[in-house]
Every structure is written in C-alpha cells, then in structure tokens.
Amino acid sequence: MKKETKCIQAGYVPGNGQPRMIPIIQSTTFKYDTSEDMGKLFDLEAEGYFYTRLQNPTNDYVAAKIAALEGGTAGMLTSSGQAATFYSVFNLAGCGDHVIASSAIYGGSYNLFNVTMRRMGIDFTFLDPDCSDEELEAAFKPNTKCVFGETIANPALIVFDIERFAKAAHEHGVPLIVDNTFATPINCRPIEWGADIVTHSTTKYMDGHDATVGGCIIDSGKFDWMAHADKFPGLTTPDESYHGITYAERFGKEGAFITKATAQLMRDLGAIPSPMNAYLLNLGLESLAVRMPRHCENAQKAAEFLQAHEKVNHVIYPGLPTDKYYERAKKYMPEGTCGVISFSVKGGRKAAETFMAHLKVAMIATHVADAHTCVLHPASSTHRQMSDEELVAAGVGPDMIRLSVGIENIDDIIDDLKQALDQI
C-alpha cells in the first residue's frame, strides 16, 4: 500500500461483523479462564493482554499503523513524545553509559538528556549536526550506546544528515535513533536512510488538532543486537526481572527492542496513553497524508513573503533555495519538509514581542505543528531553561520567532503577518 492508503487502512483489519473503526478498548484488565492461560502471557509465551499499563489492543492497533507508515517491524505508543524519547534511549543506556546527541534538538529533549538523565549516571556528548568527520569520530567512546538526532530540528530547522550519522553509528556498533516528528513519515522515512529506531511526538502533526498528547517508538527491525552482544546486555543476556528471557534470542531483530521496552520500561514506569487518546490519534493519522502537503504549501508561501519583507531580518525554512539546508532537504524530503518557519525581525526581542502581540489569526501558544497557525518565542518558553551559549549551540537565537503555519487559507495567514509587521 502507498502511504496515503496506509494512513487509512494499516494497523487494523476488521473481521466479519467487527467494527470498521479501531475499537476503543477502555478497560484496565482482561479476563482469562485459567491461571495457566494468564501465566503464558506473563512468560511472553502467548500473545494477548492482561493489563493496560503494559499493552492495550487500541494502542497496539495505532502503533502498528505508525510502524507501517515508517516501514518498521514493531512499535509502541507512549503517553507523550518526551516519554518516547526517554524510553528509546533508556532502553539501551544505563548508569555508566554514554550517548551522542545532536546539539540542535528540542529544548525539552536537551534538558531531559543534559539534566535528568545525567542524574541517572548517563553521560551525553552534544555534537553540532554539521560537525566535521573528525569531530564525529572523536565523540564515540567504548561505552557509547546510541546516537540521537532530529530529522528537522525544533526550532532551528536544521536538516539532520541521517545517512552520515547512521554510517558512523553502525561503524561503532550502535544504533541511530531519529526523532521524525516534524517531517512525519509522509515526508521522510528515516529507516530508509539507515536509522534504526524512529520516535515521534504524536502530539504534533500526527494528531494534528491539539486534541491528545502522545508519543511513539518504531523499531526498524534491522539492527543486529546479537552481533554487538557485549554492548547491549539488556537485550542479549537473560532478564532476571522477566523470567530469564533473552529478548534478542526470543524475539529476534524485528521484535527485541520494543518487547524489552514494554516488558521492562512500560511495566515499571507506566507512561502509557489512554485507549481514548490512541483512538483520537488514529483519527488524526487518517488525514495526515492530506494535511502535510497543505502545511508545506502554506509554509513555503509564508516563508517567501517573510523573506521579501523589509522588517524581517532573517528567515530559516529548508524549502527556500537560499536556505543552508535546501539541498539536504531535497535529498531526504523531496516532497516537502514541514509547516514550521523560524525567523527574526529587525529590532530584536522587543520588536518580536510587538509583532507577536498584534497577530490575530496566529495565536501565541506553546504548541506547534497542528491545524492552527501559532507562534512562539522559543527563548522565552520551550528553550527557557537554556543559557545563551546553549541557545546558540542549538541554533535558537534570543530573537528567534517560531511560526507554525496551519492549514487555514494562506491569504488570511499572510495578511495577518503583514498587519502585525506593520506595528513594528
């Protein structure tokens, strides 16, 4: 099936007389006839459900749809994109381990890595995504467990060179994890370029309507854990907390990563979405392939308008031929990037605040990447915890404005931008 069809039909196939739409299984627990039947589930010897904190049919149907869209072999939903980021890394790295991450990532992810996960004993090296080959090679250590980057950095809009970082990661026997939130699998499928694990904040374009917070993790099923058994004992040696199962042996390359994340992390931390939220996410997924081209078309026109305006200092959008990452975007995302633009106005932070205060169609909101046009000053909000030096490293200047272009009529959006710029 093509991606447009997968958005509608992948993940759930109703049987004769069954619901056409994914059913909402709003139950915490599931009944079995015998203790032996349930015991097989706890031993991972049979398929089924016993407690929604670990798995739920509604959630799994939707995860399977996203896995199909990304070209992966297994997937799991989480309660937020932040939870997906945490689980994807923590499933591989623990106290005493090391992770390489792009410095140009979402501020919340940076804080998760640099503060919270450091407190758990995990060391992080943050690399400029445009670093030299020598700098990239030097970043790896014997205890490095994975490399992490974003397809399109939020909000710096740096396009990640997936193929290059995948090659480096694989040469050192570790997987590449790519957050594909902004591009979505409609515009980019990182697995095709060498990524091993793909994450999303499904709160953004996948949901698309400000309705549900969520995240997901997709496994490519291609990384050979047993070939690097010494690096990943959690996957390649018996898990005594789960009946001595060796995940890579029992479930192979295709299922080991997600099974371990479910049996260990979801069991113990419980960041599961409600079935109702998964159902609403699926409604958003059904129109994803229709909405993304509109977001990109609107953003392209808005970026061109801003670039030509005398009061705009600088515009960052990978769809502009003048953008530093235009050619790389064409390679990885030939059909479009996303609907997010970053720009600065002449006059600095004060001028930016004046501009934002006079917008009427675009609303000031901490959200991004949904049907509504919204605007944000990252240095005052999503990246507020970062120092000026860290902001610069992340590609987020103190005068940067992040504009998330929605699917409204583009003439209304541009008219709104124009009248607000006139107030400066």
XYZ file of C-alpha atoms in Angstrom:
424
model
C 0.000 0.000 0.000
C 1.058 3.585 -0.640
C 1.394 5.935 2.336
C -1.982 7.617 1.712
C -3.706 4.228 1.919
C -1.703 3.157 4.966
C -2.926 6.253 6.820
C -6.451 4.882 6.461
C -6.111 1.114 6.483
C -2.864 -0.007 8.126
C -2.688 -1.455 11.631
C -6.222 -2.772 11.991
C -8.181 -5.125 9.749
C -11.752 -5.784 10.956
C -13.141 -9.270 10.662
C -16.617 -10.230 9.558
C -19.161 -8.206 11.527
C -16.480 -6.382 13.545
C -16.215 -2.584 13.998
C -14.972 -0.781 10.902
C -13.134 1.784 13.026
C -10.470 0.859 15.554
C -12.437 -0.020 18.708
C -11.775 1.774 21.993
C -10.948 -0.981 24.497
C -11.431 1.199 27.576
C -10.522 -1.482 30.097
C -7.641 -1.733 32.516
C -7.750 -5.519 32.764
C -8.614 -8.598 30.731
C -10.277 -11.838 31.879
C -8.895 -15.370 31.411
C -10.377 -18.778 32.118
C -7.370 -20.238 33.909
C -4.256 -19.082 35.726
C -2.268 -21.165 33.235
C -3.599 -19.063 30.352
C -2.574 -15.861 32.093
C 0.777 -17.301 33.094
C 1.683 -17.820 29.447
C 1.172 -14.096 28.887
C 3.438 -13.209 31.799
C 6.086 -15.543 30.370
C 5.704 -13.913 26.919
C 4.867 -17.343 25.509
C 1.463 -16.288 24.163
C 0.015 -13.171 22.613
C -2.695 -11.252 24.429
C -3.413 -8.638 27.045
C -3.707 -8.683 30.799
C -3.167 -5.096 31.995
C -3.332 -1.850 30.045
C -0.294 -0.365 31.800
C 1.785 -2.650 29.609
C -0.317 -3.032 26.471
C -3.804 -2.375 25.185
C -5.369 -3.507 21.868
C -6.419 0.013 20.823
C -2.941 1.358 21.452
C -1.331 -1.523 19.580
C -3.554 -1.082 16.517
C -2.454 2.550 16.246
C 1.215 1.729 16.904
C 1.027 -0.858 14.118
C -0.300 1.791 11.731
C 2.606 4.128 12.505
C 5.078 1.230 12.158
C 3.631 0.519 8.715
C 3.971 4.180 7.735
C 7.614 4.282 8.880
C 8.497 0.909 7.381
C 9.303 -0.614 10.771
C 8.635 -4.043 12.254
C 7.267 -3.111 15.682
C 6.007 -0.078 17.538
C 4.670 1.140 20.841
C 2.731 4.206 21.918
C 3.729 6.294 24.913
C 1.917 8.952 26.905
C 3.994 11.765 25.367
C 6.774 12.455 22.903
C 9.057 13.138 25.844
C 8.337 9.648 27.186
C 9.122 8.176 23.762
C 12.471 9.998 23.693
C 13.311 8.805 27.195
C 12.291 5.187 26.621
C 14.136 4.946 23.292
C 17.446 5.949 24.883
C 16.986 4.387 28.336
C 16.126 1.055 26.711
C 19.782 0.948 25.596
C 21.789 3.114 28.000
C 22.053 2.977 31.778
C 24.287 4.232 34.556
C 27.873 4.446 33.329
C 26.958 4.528 29.644
C 27.407 7.254 27.047
C 25.151 8.709 24.330
C 25.907 11.048 21.424
C 23.165 13.567 20.609
C 22.782 16.402 18.167
C 23.036 19.760 19.935
C 20.221 21.084 17.715
C 17.287 19.284 19.283
C 14.076 20.299 21.019
C 14.790 22.118 24.281
C 12.808 19.605 26.318
C 14.860 16.733 24.900
C 18.087 18.595 25.601
C 17.036 19.159 29.212
C 15.966 15.518 29.569
C 19.404 14.376 28.425
C 21.603 17.059 29.937
C 19.962 17.247 33.364
C 17.609 14.407 34.250
C 19.353 11.505 32.541
C 22.759 12.741 33.670
C 21.419 12.366 37.219
C 20.796 8.716 36.307
C 24.505 8.318 35.536
C 24.314 8.521 31.735
C 26.899 10.723 30.036
C 25.992 12.769 26.948
C 28.093 14.406 24.258
C 26.230 17.068 22.273
C 27.552 17.499 18.756
C 26.896 20.191 16.195
C 24.960 18.305 13.475
C 27.297 19.955 10.952
C 30.414 18.797 12.792
C 33.425 17.533 10.872
C 34.019 13.821 10.309
C 36.908 14.049 12.746
C 34.720 15.577 15.464
C 32.052 12.937 14.906
C 34.571 10.108 15.097
C 36.162 11.542 18.243
C 32.805 11.681 20.032
C 32.461 7.895 20.221
C 33.614 6.097 23.343
C 33.836 2.399 24.236
C 30.650 2.827 26.329
C 28.642 4.728 23.671
C 25.251 3.017 23.263
C 23.422 5.097 20.637
C 23.309 8.291 18.575
C 20.276 10.605 18.666
C 19.116 13.343 16.281
C 16.020 15.044 14.846
C 15.071 14.873 11.170
C 14.235 18.590 11.277
C 15.443 20.282 14.448
C 12.848 22.083 16.564
C 13.017 25.087 16.178
C 16.378 25.620 14.437
C 15.093 23.710 11.367
C 18.490 22.135 10.776
C 18.077 19.123 8.498
C 19.852 16.147 10.011
C 22.199 14.188 7.722
C 20.651 10.820 8.578
C 22.776 8.731 6.236
C 26.043 10.188 7.518
C 25.240 9.718 11.203
C 23.824 6.232 10.593
C 27.052 5.187 8.893
C 29.147 6.497 11.790
C 26.915 4.838 14.388
C 26.999 1.484 12.607
C 30.773 1.594 12.226
C 30.892 1.744 16.034
C 28.274 -0.972 16.501
C 25.480 1.227 17.884
C 22.044 2.224 16.563
C 20.889 5.618 15.335
C 17.688 6.992 16.896
C 15.898 9.693 14.887
C 13.038 11.885 16.086
C 10.890 12.278 12.960
C 8.177 14.489 14.489
C 8.364 17.480 12.138
C 8.765 15.632 8.847
C 6.414 12.728 9.664
C 6.639 9.545 7.562
C 4.658 11.367 4.876
C 7.704 13.496 4.037
C 10.606 11.388 5.335
C 11.175 7.778 6.356
C 14.466 7.757 8.291
C 14.671 3.953 8.301
C 15.224 4.039 4.537
C 18.311 6.187 5.166
C 19.813 3.980 7.870
C 18.032 4.955 11.097
C 17.396 2.027 13.439
C 14.833 3.497 15.827
C 12.335 6.276 14.997
C 10.455 8.320 17.577
C 7.633 10.836 17.358
C 5.770 13.293 19.446
C 2.399 12.241 18.063
C 1.012 15.349 19.762
C 2.147 17.302 16.707
C 1.238 16.620 13.067
C 0.120 13.043 13.636
C -2.699 14.137 15.929
C -2.835 17.477 14.176
C -5.703 19.051 16.112
C -4.468 19.889 19.636
C -6.520 17.015 20.981
C -4.116 14.497 22.520
C -0.627 14.362 23.972
C 1.272 11.258 22.925
C 4.390 9.666 21.528
C 5.567 6.547 19.771
C 8.680 4.458 19.170
C 9.187 2.444 15.992
C 11.848 -0.244 15.541
C 13.281 -0.778 12.068
C 13.939 -4.429 12.898
C 17.315 -4.151 11.160
C 19.853 -3.659 13.947
C 21.605 -6.911 14.875
C 21.744 -6.826 18.661
C 23.441 -10.227 18.969
C 26.255 -9.099 16.656
C 27.074 -6.484 19.301
C 26.048 -8.531 22.319
C 28.688 -7.086 24.632
C 27.325 -3.559 24.129
C 23.693 -4.411 24.841
C 23.478 -6.956 27.674
C 19.933 -5.842 28.427
C 18.869 -7.293 25.098
C 21.355 -10.141 24.704
C 21.534 -11.699 28.179
C 18.735 -13.135 30.359
C 16.445 -10.606 32.017
C 16.009 -11.976 35.526
C 13.252 -9.449 36.189
C 11.210 -11.135 33.444
C 11.678 -14.881 33.877
C 15.159 -15.007 32.387
C 14.114 -14.084 28.863
C 16.839 -13.063 26.423
C 14.961 -10.641 24.190
C 17.244 -10.742 21.154
C 17.119 -14.560 21.074
C 13.390 -14.937 21.703
C 12.117 -12.093 19.514
C 14.933 -11.526 17.034
C 15.959 -8.280 15.387
C 12.346 -7.492 14.494
C 10.832 -7.533 17.978
C 13.503 -7.461 20.687
C 13.748 -3.695 21.222
C 10.009 -2.992 21.554
C 9.365 -6.128 23.633
C 12.050 -5.116 26.121
C 10.720 -1.537 26.248
C 7.267 -2.934 27.011
C 8.223 -5.718 29.422
C 10.690 -3.581 31.379
C 10.144 0.151 30.955
C 6.397 0.329 30.437
C 5.918 -2.252 33.185
C 7.922 -0.200 35.673
C 7.302 3.395 34.581
C 3.826 3.090 33.056
C 3.856 6.017 30.608
C 1.039 4.504 28.567
C -1.572 6.564 26.670
C -5.233 6.024 27.387
C -7.083 3.990 24.728
C -9.305 7.022 24.107
C -6.246 9.125 23.292
C -4.976 6.437 20.924
C -8.350 6.435 19.183
C -8.209 10.220 18.709
C -4.632 9.925 17.435
C -5.838 7.461 14.820
C -8.399 9.972 13.581
C -5.558 12.422 13.050
C -3.445 9.821 11.273
C -6.211 9.157 8.774
C -5.890 12.685 7.365
C -2.111 13.067 7.809
C -1.281 12.480 4.141
C -3.840 15.125 3.154
C -2.777 17.735 5.705
C 1.022 17.604 5.330
C 1.117 18.862 1.717
C -1.135 21.784 2.727
C 1.118 22.648 5.673
C 4.165 22.621 3.395
C 2.470 24.627 0.641
C 1.286 27.282 3.099
C 4.645 27.446 4.864
C 6.500 27.848 1.579
C 4.377 30.864 0.634
C 4.615 32.359 4.123
C 8.406 31.913 4.142
C 8.717 33.609 0.747
C 6.578 36.510 1.990
C 8.654 36.943 5.144
C 11.939 36.719 3.265
C 10.873 39.596 0.991
C 9.620 41.834 3.825
C 11.777 44.814 4.768
C 11.225 44.392 8.511
C 12.330 40.759 8.575
C 15.978 40.193 9.320
C 16.384 36.508 8.555
C 14.194 33.530 7.588
C 15.015 29.877 8.150
C 12.986 27.384 6.134
C 14.502 24.388 4.319
C 12.130 24.904 1.393
C 13.783 28.196 0.449
C 16.533 27.863 -2.204
C 18.646 30.273 -0.136
C 18.440 28.075 2.982
C 21.624 26.368 4.132
C 19.863 23.001 4.217
C 17.882 23.298 0.971
C 19.850 20.633 -0.902
C 19.893 18.249 2.044
C 16.147 18.707 2.444
C 15.677 17.872 -1.232
C 17.604 14.654 -0.682
C 15.734 13.428 2.377
C 12.371 15.181 1.880
C 11.784 15.809 -1.842
C 8.031 16.273 -1.390
C 8.296 18.904 1.358
C 9.668 19.365 4.856
C 7.172 20.723 7.394
C 4.994 23.727 8.171
C 7.344 25.365 10.683
C 9.330 28.531 9.924
C 11.888 30.258 12.134
C 12.665 33.928 11.578
C 13.779 37.112 13.278
C 12.564 40.683 12.828
C 14.663 43.813 12.779
C 14.684 45.368 16.225
C 15.467 42.273 18.248
C 13.457 40.794 21.103
C 11.292 43.888 21.689
C 10.255 44.046 18.034
C 9.490 40.323 18.126
C 7.220 40.814 21.138
C 5.413 43.695 19.394
C 4.878 41.588 16.293
C 3.522 38.624 18.229
C 1.181 40.765 20.340
C -0.599 42.068 17.230
C -1.250 38.773 15.475
C -4.924 37.901 15.071
C -5.080 34.671 13.066
C -1.895 33.185 14.509
C -2.132 32.524 18.232
C 0.667 32.574 20.787
C 0.880 29.005 22.053
C 3.482 26.552 23.295
C 2.262 24.086 20.721
C 3.485 23.595 17.186
C 2.674 21.506 14.103
C -1.095 21.340 14.085
C -4.007 22.638 12.006
C -3.956 26.077 13.657
C -1.352 28.688 12.821
C 0.526 29.519 16.013
C 3.620 31.431 17.030
C 6.143 31.182 19.837
C 9.286 32.860 21.168
C 11.424 29.771 21.994
C 13.991 31.569 24.152
C 11.168 32.633 26.492
C 9.356 29.296 26.535
C 10.405 25.895 25.154
C 14.136 26.696 25.450
C 13.871 28.961 28.513
C 15.992 26.644 30.654
C 18.989 27.003 28.316
C 21.779 29.546 28.677
C 22.588 31.993 25.854
C 25.555 29.794 24.919
C 23.358 26.692 24.818
C 20.758 28.591 22.779
C 23.364 29.490 20.178
C 24.592 25.868 20.053
C 21.015 24.712 19.496
C 20.569 27.244 16.704
C 17.993 29.204 18.682
C 18.822 32.907 18.901
C 17.223 35.052 21.618
C 15.362 36.979 18.896
C 14.080 33.921 17.036
C 10.347 33.554 16.363
C 8.920 30.121 15.596
C 5.916 30.253 13.277
C 3.924 27.071 12.811
C 1.851 27.545 9.678
C -1.526 25.834 9.799
C -3.950 24.763 7.105
C -6.076 27.919 7.055
C -6.342 29.970 3.868
C -2.848 31.209 3.093
C -4.095 34.685 2.139
C -5.502 35.126 5.643
C -2.224 33.947 7.179
C -0.102 36.321 5.101
C -2.468 39.253 5.699
C -2.132 38.594 9.421
C 1.657 38.528 9.248
C 1.666 41.743 7.235
C -0.518 43.754 9.590
C 1.473 42.580 12.633
C 4.772 43.512 10.965
C 3.322 46.952 10.233
C 3.078 47.511 14.009
C 6.844 47.344 14.485
